[in-house]
Coordinates of C-alpha atoms and ligand atoms in Angstrom, one line a residue:
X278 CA 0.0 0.0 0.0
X279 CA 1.4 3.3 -1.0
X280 CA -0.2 5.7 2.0
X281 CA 0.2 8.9 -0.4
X282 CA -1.6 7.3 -3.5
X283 CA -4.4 6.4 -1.0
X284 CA -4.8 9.8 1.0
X285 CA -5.1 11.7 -3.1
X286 CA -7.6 9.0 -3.9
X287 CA -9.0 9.8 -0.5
X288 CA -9.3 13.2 -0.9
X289 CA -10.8 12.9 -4.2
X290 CA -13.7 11.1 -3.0
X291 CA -13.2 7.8 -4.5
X292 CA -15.2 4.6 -2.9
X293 CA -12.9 2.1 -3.1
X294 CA -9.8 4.3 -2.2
X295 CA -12.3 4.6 1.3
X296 CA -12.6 1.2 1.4
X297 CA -9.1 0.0 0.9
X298 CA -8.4 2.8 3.7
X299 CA -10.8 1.4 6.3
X300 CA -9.7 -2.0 6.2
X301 CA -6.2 -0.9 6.4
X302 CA -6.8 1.1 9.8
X303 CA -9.0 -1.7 10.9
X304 CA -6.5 -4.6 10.7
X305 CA -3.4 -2.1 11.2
X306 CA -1.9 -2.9 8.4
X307 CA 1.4 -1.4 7.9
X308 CA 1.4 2.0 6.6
X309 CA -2.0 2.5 8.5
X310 CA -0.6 5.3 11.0
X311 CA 0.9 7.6 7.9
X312 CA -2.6 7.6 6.5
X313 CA -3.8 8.8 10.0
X314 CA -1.7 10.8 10.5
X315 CA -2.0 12.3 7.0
X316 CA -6.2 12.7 6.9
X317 CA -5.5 14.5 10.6
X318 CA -5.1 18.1 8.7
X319 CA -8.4 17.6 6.8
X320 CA -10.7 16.2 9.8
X321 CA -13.5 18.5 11.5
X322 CA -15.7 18.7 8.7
X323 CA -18.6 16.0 9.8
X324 CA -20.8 15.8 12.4
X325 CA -20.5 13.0 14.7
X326 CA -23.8 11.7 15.9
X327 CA -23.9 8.4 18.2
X328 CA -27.1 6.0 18.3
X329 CA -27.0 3.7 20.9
X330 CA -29.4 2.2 23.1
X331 CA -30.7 -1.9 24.0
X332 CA -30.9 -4.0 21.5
X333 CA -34.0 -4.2 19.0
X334 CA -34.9 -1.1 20.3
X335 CA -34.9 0.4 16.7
X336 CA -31.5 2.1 16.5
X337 CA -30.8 0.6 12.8
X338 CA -34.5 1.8 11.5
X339 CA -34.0 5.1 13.2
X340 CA -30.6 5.9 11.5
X341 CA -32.0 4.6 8.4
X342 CA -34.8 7.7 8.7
X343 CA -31.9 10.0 9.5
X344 CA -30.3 8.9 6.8
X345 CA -32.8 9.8 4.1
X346 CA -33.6 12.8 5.4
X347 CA -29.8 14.0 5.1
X348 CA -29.9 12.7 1.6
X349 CA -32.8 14.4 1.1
X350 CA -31.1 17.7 2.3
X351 CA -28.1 16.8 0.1
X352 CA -25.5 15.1 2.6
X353 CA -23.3 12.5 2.4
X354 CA -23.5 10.3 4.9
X355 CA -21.2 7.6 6.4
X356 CA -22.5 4.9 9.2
X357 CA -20.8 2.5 11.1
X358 CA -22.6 -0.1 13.1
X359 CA -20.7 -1.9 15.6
X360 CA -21.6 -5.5 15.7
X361 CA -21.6 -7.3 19.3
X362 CA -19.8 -10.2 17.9
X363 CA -19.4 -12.3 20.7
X364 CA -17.4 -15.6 20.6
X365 CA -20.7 -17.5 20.8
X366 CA -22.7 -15.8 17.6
X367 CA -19.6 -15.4 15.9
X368 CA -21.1 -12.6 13.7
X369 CA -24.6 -14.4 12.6
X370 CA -25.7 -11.1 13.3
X371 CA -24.4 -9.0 11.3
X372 CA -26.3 -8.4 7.9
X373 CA -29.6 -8.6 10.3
X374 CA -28.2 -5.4 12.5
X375 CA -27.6 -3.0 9.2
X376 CA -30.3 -4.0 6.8
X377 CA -30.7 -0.3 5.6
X378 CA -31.8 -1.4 2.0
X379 CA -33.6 2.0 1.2
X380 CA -30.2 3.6 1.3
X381 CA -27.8 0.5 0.4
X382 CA -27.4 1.6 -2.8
X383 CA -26.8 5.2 -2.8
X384 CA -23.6 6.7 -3.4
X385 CA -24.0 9.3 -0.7
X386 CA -24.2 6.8 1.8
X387 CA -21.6 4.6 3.0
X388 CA -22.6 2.2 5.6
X389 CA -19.9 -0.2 7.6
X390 CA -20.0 -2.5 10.2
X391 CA -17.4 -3.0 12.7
X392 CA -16.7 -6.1 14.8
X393 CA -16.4 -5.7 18.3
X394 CA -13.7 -8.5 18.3
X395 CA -10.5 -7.4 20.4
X396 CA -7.8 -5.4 18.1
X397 CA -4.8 -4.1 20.3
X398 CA -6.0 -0.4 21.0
X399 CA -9.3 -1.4 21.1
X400 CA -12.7 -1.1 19.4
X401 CA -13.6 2.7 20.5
X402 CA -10.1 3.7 18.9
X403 CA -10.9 1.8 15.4
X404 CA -14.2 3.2 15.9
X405 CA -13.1 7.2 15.8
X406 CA -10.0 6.5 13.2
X407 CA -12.8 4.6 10.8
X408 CA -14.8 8.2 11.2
X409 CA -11.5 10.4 10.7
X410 CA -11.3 8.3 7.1
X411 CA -15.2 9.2 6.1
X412 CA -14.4 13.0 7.7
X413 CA -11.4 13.2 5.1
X414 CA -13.5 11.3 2.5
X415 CA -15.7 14.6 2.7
X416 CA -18.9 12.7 4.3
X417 CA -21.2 15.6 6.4
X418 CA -22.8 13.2 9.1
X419 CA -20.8 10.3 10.2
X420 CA -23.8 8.2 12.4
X421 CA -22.3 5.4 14.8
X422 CA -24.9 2.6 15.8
X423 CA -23.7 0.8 18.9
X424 CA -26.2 -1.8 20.7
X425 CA -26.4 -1.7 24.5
X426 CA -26.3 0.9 27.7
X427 CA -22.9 -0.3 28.9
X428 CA -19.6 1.3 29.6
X429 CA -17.9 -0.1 26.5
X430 CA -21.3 2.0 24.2
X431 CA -20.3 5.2 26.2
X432 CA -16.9 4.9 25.4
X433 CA -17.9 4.8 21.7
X434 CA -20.1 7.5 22.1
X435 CA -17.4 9.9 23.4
X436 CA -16.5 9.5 19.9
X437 CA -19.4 11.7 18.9
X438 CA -20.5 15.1 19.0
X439 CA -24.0 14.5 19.6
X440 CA -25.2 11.5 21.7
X441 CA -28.8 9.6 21.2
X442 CA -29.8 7.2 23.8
X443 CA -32.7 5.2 21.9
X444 CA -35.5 3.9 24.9
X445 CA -38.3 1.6 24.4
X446 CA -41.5 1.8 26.5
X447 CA -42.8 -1.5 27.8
X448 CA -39.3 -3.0 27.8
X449 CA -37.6 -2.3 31.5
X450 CA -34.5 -1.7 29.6
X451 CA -35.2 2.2 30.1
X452 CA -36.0 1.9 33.7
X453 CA -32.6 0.7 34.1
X454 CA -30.7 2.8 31.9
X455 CA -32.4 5.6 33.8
X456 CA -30.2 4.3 37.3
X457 CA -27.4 3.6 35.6
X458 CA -24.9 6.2 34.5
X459 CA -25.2 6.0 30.8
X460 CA -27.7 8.7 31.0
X461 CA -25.1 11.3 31.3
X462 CA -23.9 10.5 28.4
X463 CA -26.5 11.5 26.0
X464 CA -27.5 14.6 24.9
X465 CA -30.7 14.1 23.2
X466 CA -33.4 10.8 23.9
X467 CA -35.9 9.3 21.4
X468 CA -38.3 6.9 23.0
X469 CA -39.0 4.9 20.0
X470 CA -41.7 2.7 19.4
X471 CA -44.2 5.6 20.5
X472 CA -46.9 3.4 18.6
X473 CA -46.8 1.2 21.6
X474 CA -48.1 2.0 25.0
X475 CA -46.1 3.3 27.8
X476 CA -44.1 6.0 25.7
X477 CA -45.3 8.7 27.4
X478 CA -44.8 7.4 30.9
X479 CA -41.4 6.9 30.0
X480 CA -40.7 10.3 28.5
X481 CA -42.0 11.0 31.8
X482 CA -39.6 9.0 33.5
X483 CA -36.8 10.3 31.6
X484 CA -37.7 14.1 31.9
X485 CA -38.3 13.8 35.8
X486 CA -34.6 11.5 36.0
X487 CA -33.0 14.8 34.1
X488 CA -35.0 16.8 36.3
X489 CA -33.8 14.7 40.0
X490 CA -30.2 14.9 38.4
X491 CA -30.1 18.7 37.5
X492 CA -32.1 19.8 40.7
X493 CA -28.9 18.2 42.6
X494 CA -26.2 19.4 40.6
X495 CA -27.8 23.0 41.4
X496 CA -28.5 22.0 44.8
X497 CA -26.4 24.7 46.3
X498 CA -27.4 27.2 43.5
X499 CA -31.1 28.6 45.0
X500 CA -31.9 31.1 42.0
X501 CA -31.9 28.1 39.1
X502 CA -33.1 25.5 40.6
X503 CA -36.4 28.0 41.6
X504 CA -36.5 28.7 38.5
X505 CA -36.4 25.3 36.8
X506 CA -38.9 23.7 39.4
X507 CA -40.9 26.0 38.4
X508 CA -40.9 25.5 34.2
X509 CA -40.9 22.0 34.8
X510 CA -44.3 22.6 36.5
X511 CA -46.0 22.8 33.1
X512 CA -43.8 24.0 30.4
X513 CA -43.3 21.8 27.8
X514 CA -39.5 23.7 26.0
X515 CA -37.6 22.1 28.6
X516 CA -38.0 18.8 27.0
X517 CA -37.8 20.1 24.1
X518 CA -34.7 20.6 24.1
X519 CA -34.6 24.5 24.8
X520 CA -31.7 26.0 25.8
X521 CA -31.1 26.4 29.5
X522 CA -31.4 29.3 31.8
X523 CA -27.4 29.2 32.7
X524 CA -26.8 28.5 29.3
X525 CA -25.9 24.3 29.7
X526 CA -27.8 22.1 26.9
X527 CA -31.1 20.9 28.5
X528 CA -32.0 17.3 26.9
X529 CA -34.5 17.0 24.4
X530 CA -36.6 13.9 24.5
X531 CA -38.3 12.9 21.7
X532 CA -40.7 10.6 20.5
X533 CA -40.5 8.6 17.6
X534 CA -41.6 5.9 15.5
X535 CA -39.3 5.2 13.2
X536 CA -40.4 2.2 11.4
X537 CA -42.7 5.1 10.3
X538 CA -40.7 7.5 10.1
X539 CA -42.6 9.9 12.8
X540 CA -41.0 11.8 14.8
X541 CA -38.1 11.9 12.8
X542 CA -38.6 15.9 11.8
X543 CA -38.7 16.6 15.6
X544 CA -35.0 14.5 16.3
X545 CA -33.2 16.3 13.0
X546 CA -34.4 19.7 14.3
X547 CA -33.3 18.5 18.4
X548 CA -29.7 17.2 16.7
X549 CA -29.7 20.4 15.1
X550 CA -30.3 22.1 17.8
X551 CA -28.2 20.4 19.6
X552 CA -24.9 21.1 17.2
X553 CA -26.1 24.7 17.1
X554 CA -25.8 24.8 21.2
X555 CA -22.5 23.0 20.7
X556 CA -21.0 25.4 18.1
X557 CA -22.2 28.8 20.9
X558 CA -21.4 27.8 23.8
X559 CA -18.0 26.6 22.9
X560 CA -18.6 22.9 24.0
X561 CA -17.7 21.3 20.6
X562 CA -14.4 23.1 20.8
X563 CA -14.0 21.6 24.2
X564 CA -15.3 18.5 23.3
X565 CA -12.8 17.8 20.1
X566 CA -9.9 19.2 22.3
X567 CA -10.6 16.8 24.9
X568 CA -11.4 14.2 22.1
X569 CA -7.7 15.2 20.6
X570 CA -6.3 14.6 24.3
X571 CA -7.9 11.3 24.7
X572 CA -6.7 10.1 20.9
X573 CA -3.2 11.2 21.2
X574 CA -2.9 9.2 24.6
X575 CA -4.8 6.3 22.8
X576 CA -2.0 6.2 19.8
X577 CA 0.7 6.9 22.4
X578 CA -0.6 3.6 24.4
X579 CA -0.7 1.7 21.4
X580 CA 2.1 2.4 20.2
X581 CA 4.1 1.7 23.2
X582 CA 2.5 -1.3 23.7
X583 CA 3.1 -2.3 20.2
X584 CA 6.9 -2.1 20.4
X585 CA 7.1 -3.6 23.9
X586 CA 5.6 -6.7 22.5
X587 CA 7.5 -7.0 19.0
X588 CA 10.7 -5.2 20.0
X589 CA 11.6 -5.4 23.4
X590 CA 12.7 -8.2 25.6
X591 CA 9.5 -8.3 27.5
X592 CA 8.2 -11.6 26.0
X593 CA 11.9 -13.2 25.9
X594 CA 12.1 -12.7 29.5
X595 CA 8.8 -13.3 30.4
X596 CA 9.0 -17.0 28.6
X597 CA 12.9 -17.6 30.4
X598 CA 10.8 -16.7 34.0
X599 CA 7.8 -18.8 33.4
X600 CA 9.2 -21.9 35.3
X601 CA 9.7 -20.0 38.5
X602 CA 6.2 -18.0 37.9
X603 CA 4.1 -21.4 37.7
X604 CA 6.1 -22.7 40.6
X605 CA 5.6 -20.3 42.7
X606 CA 9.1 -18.8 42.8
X607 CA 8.4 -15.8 41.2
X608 CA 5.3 -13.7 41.1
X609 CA 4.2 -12.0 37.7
X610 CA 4.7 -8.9 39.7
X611 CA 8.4 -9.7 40.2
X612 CA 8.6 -10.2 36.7
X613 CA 6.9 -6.8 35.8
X614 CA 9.1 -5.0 38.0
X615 CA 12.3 -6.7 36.0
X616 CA 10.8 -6.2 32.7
X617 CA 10.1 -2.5 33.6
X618 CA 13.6 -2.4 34.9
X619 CA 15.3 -3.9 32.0
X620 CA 13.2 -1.3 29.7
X621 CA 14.2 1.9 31.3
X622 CA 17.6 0.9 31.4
X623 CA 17.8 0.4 27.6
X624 CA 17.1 -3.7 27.3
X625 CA 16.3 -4.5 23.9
X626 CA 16.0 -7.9 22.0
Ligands
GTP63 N1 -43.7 -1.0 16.6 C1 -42.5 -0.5 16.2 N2 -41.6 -1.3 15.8 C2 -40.4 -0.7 15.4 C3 -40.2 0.7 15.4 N3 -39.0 1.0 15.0 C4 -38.4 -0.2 14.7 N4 -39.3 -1.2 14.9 C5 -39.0 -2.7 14.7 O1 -38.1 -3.1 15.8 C6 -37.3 -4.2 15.3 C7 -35.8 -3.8 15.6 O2 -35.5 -2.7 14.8 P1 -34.0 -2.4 14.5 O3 -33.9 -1.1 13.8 O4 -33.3 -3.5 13.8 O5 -33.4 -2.2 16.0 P2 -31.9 -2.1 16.5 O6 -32.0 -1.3 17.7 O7 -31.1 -1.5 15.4 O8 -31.5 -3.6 16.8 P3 -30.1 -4.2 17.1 O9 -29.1 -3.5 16.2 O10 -30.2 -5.6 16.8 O11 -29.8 -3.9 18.6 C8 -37.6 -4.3 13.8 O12 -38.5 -5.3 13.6 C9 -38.2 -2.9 13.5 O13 -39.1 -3.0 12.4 C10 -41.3 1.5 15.9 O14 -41.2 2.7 16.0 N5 -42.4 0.8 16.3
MG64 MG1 -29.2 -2.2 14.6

């Protein structure tokens, strides 16, 4: 692979030049860190928007929605959906988790799914340099689709500059995502399947969680939190996603059925909103910086844990202790300590 060939093809927008690039970064192939490090320059174009939220809850036919309507506003967009391969399904999944057929075909859209099988740095880091390639490729939106409410989906999500938590009434899976701590992470919530029952008692739920959360984190701050018990009495904008009083994003929750496609209107104009709140109020400077931070440590642990294994002593030395480890002479710890030893004082192969 010649990196520079690939970054002009790149640039210019060619498919298979995207392609051939993702599946580079995604198996680190050699060469994969020049092309990184060459798209870095051109990145900050698209919007990142995460989808995540329990499975079946509709993430795929939601993004499939978004989708179309971006087309239909003239953007390219570029989705990855992260598979929950587990060593038991071994990927059976897959084609069932992305079938976006209404948009399969369109050159605007590129659509990839990612297994969640380990790589060395990890799937959230393949996750965000997979973007950085549709960013350079000139894609607008760059949606991620990641299944569950755990810590491994937030990580993804910090990927993004918008977060959607998709909730299902009826399915318990929201009552618990509401005491867990994934809630913090989103910035805007569609309960989906609002054609079923229970979708307004859990957009109640949801508001009143915000609500409990916010009234505490103003706790010591008498003026706001007056003033927001008192909206949330009746007024319907806080959940709308209005802008709040102190000027911090108040979540929008939205209802939606996307296998119809309602409710989609109301979630482009709340992620809308939502980038517009971003780009004011200086958050989506702070939130790339910290994103930048977070990489650059990323690629730093990689890449120091890259050469420890291929080019120090560390695996020579661990294989001449073994003996002694598995009868009890030596701890691993022991053996850390030498390896670390050995490294700062220069030991190589
Ligand atoms: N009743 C109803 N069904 C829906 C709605 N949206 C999606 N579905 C159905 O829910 C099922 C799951 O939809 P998906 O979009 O595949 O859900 P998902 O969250 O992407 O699923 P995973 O990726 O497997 O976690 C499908 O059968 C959809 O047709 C909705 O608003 N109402
Ligand atoms: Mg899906």
């Amino acid at each position: 692979m010649d990196p520079d060939l690939l970054l002009a093809d790149l640039a210019a927008g060619k498919t298979a030049a995207l392609a051939r690039a993702i599946s580079v970064v995604e198996n680190g192939r050699p060469g994969f860190e020049r092309l990184l490090a060459g798209v870095h320059r051109s990145l900050g174009h698209a919007r990142r928007i995460g989808i995540t939220g329990p499975p079946g809850a509709g993430k795929s036919t939601l993004v499939e929605r978004l989708v179309l309507a971006y087309r239909a506003a003239g953007l390219r967009v570029g989705v990855i959906a992260i598979d929950p391969t587990s060593p038991f399904t071994g990927g059976a999944l897959l084609g069932d988790r992305i079938r976006m057929e209404s948009v399969a075909l369109d050159e605007g859209v590129y659509i990839r799914s990612m297994a969640s099988r380990g790589s060395l740095g990890g799937l959230a880091t393949s996750t965000r340099e997979v973007s950085d390639l549709l960013d350079a490729a000139g894609f607008d939106r760059i949606v991620v689709e990641t299944v569950g409410v755990g810590q491994a989906e937030v990580d993804v999500s910090r990927m993004a500059d918008t977060t959607v938590l998709v909730l299902v009434p009826e399915s318990g899976d929201g009552i618990q995502t509401l005491k867990s701590g994934v809630m913090e992470a989103a910035d805007i919530f569609a309960v989906n399947k609002a054609d079923r029952p229970g979708a307004d008692t859990l957009r109640h739920e949801i508001e009143v969680t915000l609500g409990i959360r916010r009234g505490n984190a103003y706790r010591n701050v008498p003026a706001h939190h007056g003033y927001r018990a008192s909206r949330r009495a009746g007024a319907r904008e806080e959940a709308e996603g209005a802008r709040g009083a102190d000027g911090r994003w108040e979540h929008a929750v939205v209802l939606t059925v996307a296998a119809r496609g309602e409710g989609n209107d109301e979630l482009m104009a709340a992620l809308d909103r939502h980038h517009e709140w971003l780009a004011r109020s200086g958050t989506l400077e702070q939130r790339r910086r910290r994103r930048m931070l977070e990489r650059t440590r990323e690629v730093v642990d990689r890449a120091a844990r890259r050469w420890m294994w291929d080019e120090s002593h560390a695996d020579r030395l661990i294989a001449a202790r073994l003996d002694e480890v598995v009868d009890g002479r030596l701890s691993p710890y022991d053996v850390a300590t030498e390896v670390l030893d050995g490294l700062k004082q220069g030991a190589r192969l």
